[in-house]
Every structure is written in structure tokens, then in C-alpha cells.
Amino acid sequence: MKKKVLLSAVCLALALGSASYAKSGVFVGANAGLAITTPSYLNELKDNKSMLPDTGVGYVLGLDAGYQQNFTPKMGLRYYLSYNFSQSFASKTNAISLSNGVEGTSGSTKATQTFETINFNHLVAANVDFFYNVTDMFGAYVGLGAGFSNFSIDMKSTILVPGEGSDSQTIKFAGNSFALPLNVGVSMNLGEHQVVKLGAKIPLLGTDIKASDKNAFGSDKAQATLRNYIIQVGYSYMF
């Protein structure tokens, strides 16, 4: 019995000793990468889905600040606040027919209608990530965030009639929602203080948006749900 108690005490001491020598501290970081915005059109927009832009692609810039707590030299948790700003772009051109300047199905004037969207997104979240260092240099992480997502969208519609010119109209959309991003990625440790990460933020919830002009599509029900996927490379320094 005494041997078992002694062995347990030694194991506990070794575990605590390892944890005490593990590197913990405050860190700050910055990241940049790719933003991919996917829409799910609803109501009147769903009826015109075949004419509207699909996935938008653009850039994202972000900042992180928080605390890293190591339980052992190989694993621990990161608690941090993150802010990401992204801008993505999408467009689609359709062949249409016009009759007396009004779109119709039996018109004799051929034209094209192009929809161009610019998506602006702000994502603020409090995150907790679990990390595990496979080697002294390379590791992986997974975690979850909770916060706020804001979208503002400019959708420009341009009708071009060959030989007669073009006519454009810009419709604005906006929306806010609770955000729940899933964080996954790999990391490379550059000594005790510096970390480079390649990761992704996967939105588990979408953001509903509405047209600011209720008559833009002949109805006040022009809505969509957007999800903003982020793939980014980041650098952080721990003090």
C-alpha cells in the first residue's frame, strides 16, 4: 500500500513538474488569407436564384489577443479574442430579352444583365482552442468561438443593350447575427515565443440579410443567408 501511495506521489510530482516548465503566457497575433462567402437565397431571391451570383471569393485580415495555458509541454488551451474583416466578390452575367425597355420573355431586343456583389463581413469572437504539439516544432489545434457577425452587401445590376448603352442599379443588403465559428488548423513553433499557424474558421451558423430598399425586388421579402468561410495564415508572439 505504501509503495502504491509513493508511486502515485512521484507520478503527480512529475506531471506537475512538467506543467510548471511548460510555456504559458499572453500572446498577440495577426493573420491574412482567403474568404469564401456562400449564399442561400430565400423568398423572392430564391425564385431568381439561377440569375444571381453564387460563391464569392476575396480576402480576410485579422487580429488575435489572448492567453496560452500549457498543461504539459505538448498540450494546452488558448483563450483569445479575435477580429476578422473580409471582403469577397461574385458576379454572374445572363442573356435576357427586352421589350420596350422592360424585361420580358417575348421581346425582340437581346441584352445581357450582370449581377455583381461585394460582401463586407466583420467577425468578432471569443475563442477557446485545444492544441497538441506532435513534435517540438509541429502541432495541431481545434476549438470553438462565440461572438458577433455583421454583413453589408452591395449588389449591382447592370443591363447592357448592344449599341444602346447600359443602365445600372445598386441594391444594398445588411444583417447581423450570433456567430459560432469552428476553429481547426496546424501550427509550427519557432522557438518558445513565436508560432505560425495555417487554419480555418468554419461558420456553424449563417447570417440572415435583407434588402435595405424593401421595393428593390418588388417585395419586402428579398432575403438571403450568408456563411463566410475563412482560410488564413497567422503569426503570433507570446510574451
Coordinates of C-alpha atoms in Angstrom, one line a residue:
M1 CA 0.0 0.0 0.0
K2 CA 2.8 2.4 0.9
K3 CA 4.5 1.6 -2.4
K4 CA 1.4 2.5 -4.3
V5 CA 1.0 5.8 -2.5
L6 CA 4.7 6.6 -3.1
L7 CA 4.4 5.8 -6.8
S8 CA 1.3 7.9 -7.1
A9 CA 3.0 10.8 -5.4
V10 CA 6.0 10.5 -7.7
C11 CA 3.8 10.5 -10.8
L12 CA 1.9 13.5 -9.6
A13 CA 5.1 15.4 -8.9
L14 CA 6.4 14.6 -12.4
A15 CA 3.2 15.8 -14.0
L16 CA 3.2 19.0 -12.0
G17 CA 6.9 19.5 -12.8
S18 CA 6.3 19.1 -16.5
A19 CA 3.4 21.5 -16.4
S20 CA 5.4 24.1 -14.4
Y21 CA 8.1 24.1 -17.1
A22 CA 5.6 24.3 -20.0
K23 CA 5.5 27.7 -21.7
S24 CA 2.4 29.8 -20.9
G25 CA 1.8 33.4 -21.4
V26 CA 0.0 36.3 -23.1
F27 CA 0.1 36.4 -26.9
V28 CA -0.8 38.7 -29.8
G29 CA -1.1 37.8 -33.4
A30 CA -2.1 38.8 -36.9
N31 CA -3.4 36.8 -39.9
A32 CA -4.4 37.1 -43.5
G33 CA -5.9 34.8 -46.0
L34 CA -8.9 33.8 -48.2
A35 CA -12.6 34.5 -47.6
I36 CA -15.2 32.3 -49.3
T37 CA -18.8 33.6 -49.0
T38 CA -21.7 31.2 -49.8
P39 CA -25.3 32.5 -50.2
S40 CA -28.6 30.7 -49.6
Y41 CA -31.3 32.7 -51.3
L42 CA -34.8 32.9 -49.8
N43 CA -38.2 34.0 -50.9
E44 CA -38.2 36.3 -53.9
L45 CA -34.4 35.9 -54.3
K46 CA -34.8 32.1 -54.3
D47 CA -37.2 32.5 -57.3
N48 CA -34.4 34.3 -59.2
K49 CA -31.6 32.1 -57.9
S50 CA -30.4 30.9 -61.3
M51 CA -29.7 34.5 -62.3
L52 CA -27.9 35.6 -59.1
P53 CA -24.2 35.2 -58.2
D54 CA -23.1 32.1 -56.4
T55 CA -19.9 31.8 -54.2
G56 CA -17.9 34.9 -53.6
V57 CA -14.1 34.8 -53.1
G58 CA -11.9 37.5 -51.6
Y59 CA -9.5 38.3 -48.8
V60 CA -9.5 38.4 -45.0
L61 CA -7.4 40.3 -42.4
G62 CA -7.5 39.6 -38.7
L63 CA -6.1 40.2 -35.2
D64 CA -5.8 37.9 -32.2
A65 CA -5.0 38.6 -28.5
G66 CA -5.2 36.2 -25.5
Y67 CA -3.6 33.8 -23.2
Q68 CA -2.0 30.4 -23.8
Q69 CA -2.1 27.9 -20.9
N70 CA 0.1 24.8 -21.2
F71 CA -0.9 21.8 -19.2
T72 CA 2.2 19.8 -20.4
P73 CA 4.9 20.8 -22.9
K74 CA 2.8 19.1 -25.6
M75 CA -0.8 20.3 -24.9
G76 CA -2.9 23.1 -23.6
L77 CA -5.5 25.7 -24.3
R78 CA -5.6 29.1 -25.9
Y79 CA -8.2 31.7 -24.7
Y80 CA -8.4 34.7 -27.0
L81 CA -10.4 37.4 -28.7
S82 CA -10.3 37.6 -32.5
Y83 CA -11.4 40.1 -35.1
N84 CA -11.6 39.4 -38.8
F85 CA -12.6 41.7 -41.6
S86 CA -13.2 40.2 -45.0
Q87 CA -14.3 41.4 -48.4
S88 CA -15.4 38.9 -51.1
F89 CA -16.6 39.3 -54.7
A90 CA -19.0 37.4 -57.0
S91 CA -20.7 38.1 -60.4
K92 CA -22.9 36.5 -62.9
T93 CA -24.0 37.5 -66.4
N94 CA -27.3 36.4 -68.0
A95 CA -28.7 36.7 -71.5
I96 CA -32.1 38.4 -71.4
S97 CA -34.7 39.8 -73.8
L98 CA -36.2 43.3 -73.6
S99 CA -39.5 44.7 -74.9
N100 CA -39.8 48.5 -74.9
G101 CA -37.1 48.8 -72.4
V102 CA -38.8 46.3 -70.0
E103 CA -37.6 42.8 -69.4
G104 CA -39.8 40.2 -71.0
T105 CA -39.9 36.8 -72.5
S106 CA -41.2 37.7 -75.9
G107 CA -39.1 40.8 -76.6
S108 CA -37.0 41.1 -79.8
T109 CA -34.1 43.1 -78.3
K110 CA -31.3 41.0 -77.0
A111 CA -29.4 42.2 -73.9
T112 CA -27.3 41.0 -71.0
Q113 CA -27.8 41.5 -67.3
T114 CA -24.9 41.3 -64.9
F115 CA -25.2 41.0 -61.2
E116 CA -22.1 41.9 -59.2
T117 CA -21.9 41.6 -55.4
I118 CA -19.3 42.9 -52.9
N119 CA -19.7 41.3 -49.5
F120 CA -18.3 43.0 -46.4
N121 CA -18.1 41.0 -43.2
H122 CA -17.0 41.8 -39.6
L123 CA -16.5 38.8 -37.3
V124 CA -15.7 39.4 -33.6
A125 CA -15.4 36.3 -31.3
A126 CA -14.2 34.9 -28.0
N127 CA -12.4 31.6 -28.7
V128 CA -11.1 28.6 -26.8
D129 CA -8.8 26.3 -28.8
F130 CA -7.2 23.0 -27.6
F131 CA -3.7 22.4 -29.1
Y132 CA -1.4 19.4 -29.2
N133 CA 2.2 19.5 -30.3
V134 CA 3.0 16.3 -32.1
T135 CA 6.7 17.3 -32.1
D136 CA 8.6 20.2 -30.6
M137 CA 8.0 22.1 -33.9
F138 CA 4.7 20.9 -35.3
G139 CA 1.2 20.7 -33.8
A140 CA -2.5 20.9 -34.5
Y141 CA -5.5 22.6 -32.8
V142 CA -9.3 22.6 -32.7
G143 CA -11.6 24.9 -30.9
L144 CA -14.8 26.9 -30.9
G145 CA -15.7 30.6 -30.9
A146 CA -18.8 32.6 -30.0
G147 CA -19.4 36.2 -31.0
F148 CA -21.0 38.5 -33.5
S149 CA -21.1 38.6 -37.3
N150 CA -22.1 41.6 -39.4
F151 CA -22.7 41.6 -43.2
S152 CA -23.2 44.5 -45.6
I153 CA -23.6 43.8 -49.3
D154 CA -23.7 45.9 -52.4
M155 CA -25.4 44.1 -55.3
K156 CA -25.1 46.0 -58.6
S157 CA -27.4 45.1 -61.5
T158 CA -26.3 46.3 -65.0
I159 CA -28.4 45.8 -68.1
L160 CA -26.4 46.2 -71.3
V161 CA -28.1 46.6 -74.7
P162 CA -25.6 46.4 -77.6
G163 CA -25.4 49.7 -79.4
E164 CA -27.7 51.5 -77.0
G165 CA -25.6 51.6 -73.7
S166 CA -26.3 50.3 -70.2
D167 CA -28.3 51.0 -67.1
S168 CA -27.2 50.2 -63.6
Q169 CA -28.9 49.9 -60.2
T170 CA -27.2 49.1 -56.8
I171 CA -29.2 47.3 -54.1
K172 CA -27.9 47.2 -50.5
F173 CA -28.3 44.4 -48.1
A174 CA -27.4 44.1 -44.4
G175 CA -27.7 41.8 -41.5
N176 CA -26.3 40.8 -38.0
S177 CA -26.3 37.5 -36.2
F178 CA -24.7 35.4 -33.4
A179 CA -21.6 33.7 -34.7
L180 CA -20.3 30.3 -33.8
P181 CA -17.1 29.6 -35.7
L182 CA -15.3 26.2 -35.6
N183 CA -11.5 26.7 -35.5
V184 CA -9.2 24.0 -36.9
G185 CA -5.6 24.0 -38.2
V186 CA -2.0 23.2 -37.8
S187 CA 0.9 25.1 -36.2
M188 CA 4.6 25.5 -36.4
N189 CA 6.5 26.6 -33.3
L190 CA 9.5 28.8 -33.9
G191 CA 11.1 28.6 -30.5
E192 CA 9.4 29.4 -27.3
H193 CA 7.8 32.7 -28.3
Q194 CA 6.7 32.5 -32.0
V195 CA 4.1 30.4 -33.7
V196 CA 2.9 30.3 -37.3
K197 CA -0.5 28.8 -38.0
L198 CA -2.4 27.6 -41.0
G199 CA -6.1 27.3 -40.1
A200 CA -9.7 27.7 -41.0
K201 CA -12.8 29.2 -39.4
I202 CA -15.9 27.3 -40.4
P203 CA -19.2 29.1 -39.6
L204 CA -21.7 26.7 -37.9
L205 CA -24.4 29.4 -38.2
G206 CA -25.3 31.7 -41.1
T207 CA -26.2 35.4 -41.1
D208 CA -29.6 36.5 -42.4
I209 CA -29.6 39.6 -44.6
K210 CA -32.4 41.8 -46.0
A211 CA -32.5 44.4 -48.7
S212 CA -32.5 47.9 -47.3
D213 CA -34.8 49.0 -50.1
K214 CA -37.9 47.0 -49.5
N215 CA -39.1 47.5 -53.1
A216 CA -35.8 46.5 -54.7
F217 CA -37.3 43.2 -55.9
G218 CA -40.9 44.3 -55.9
S219 CA -41.3 42.9 -52.4
D220 CA -40.2 43.4 -48.8
K221 CA -39.2 39.7 -48.6
A222 CA -35.9 39.8 -50.5
Q223 CA -33.7 37.8 -48.1
A224 CA -30.7 35.5 -48.0
T225 CA -28.5 33.6 -45.6
L226 CA -24.7 34.0 -45.9
R227 CA -21.9 31.9 -44.5
N228 CA -18.3 33.2 -44.5
Y229 CA -15.6 30.6 -44.6
I230 CA -12.1 31.7 -43.7
I231 CA -8.7 30.1 -44.6
Q232 CA -5.8 32.0 -43.1
V233 CA -2.1 32.0 -42.3
G234 CA -1.3 33.6 -38.9
Y235 CA 1.7 34.7 -36.8
S236 CA 1.6 35.1 -33.1
Y237 CA 4.2 36.2 -30.5
M238 CA 3.9 35.0 -26.8
F239 CA 5.4 37.1 -24.1

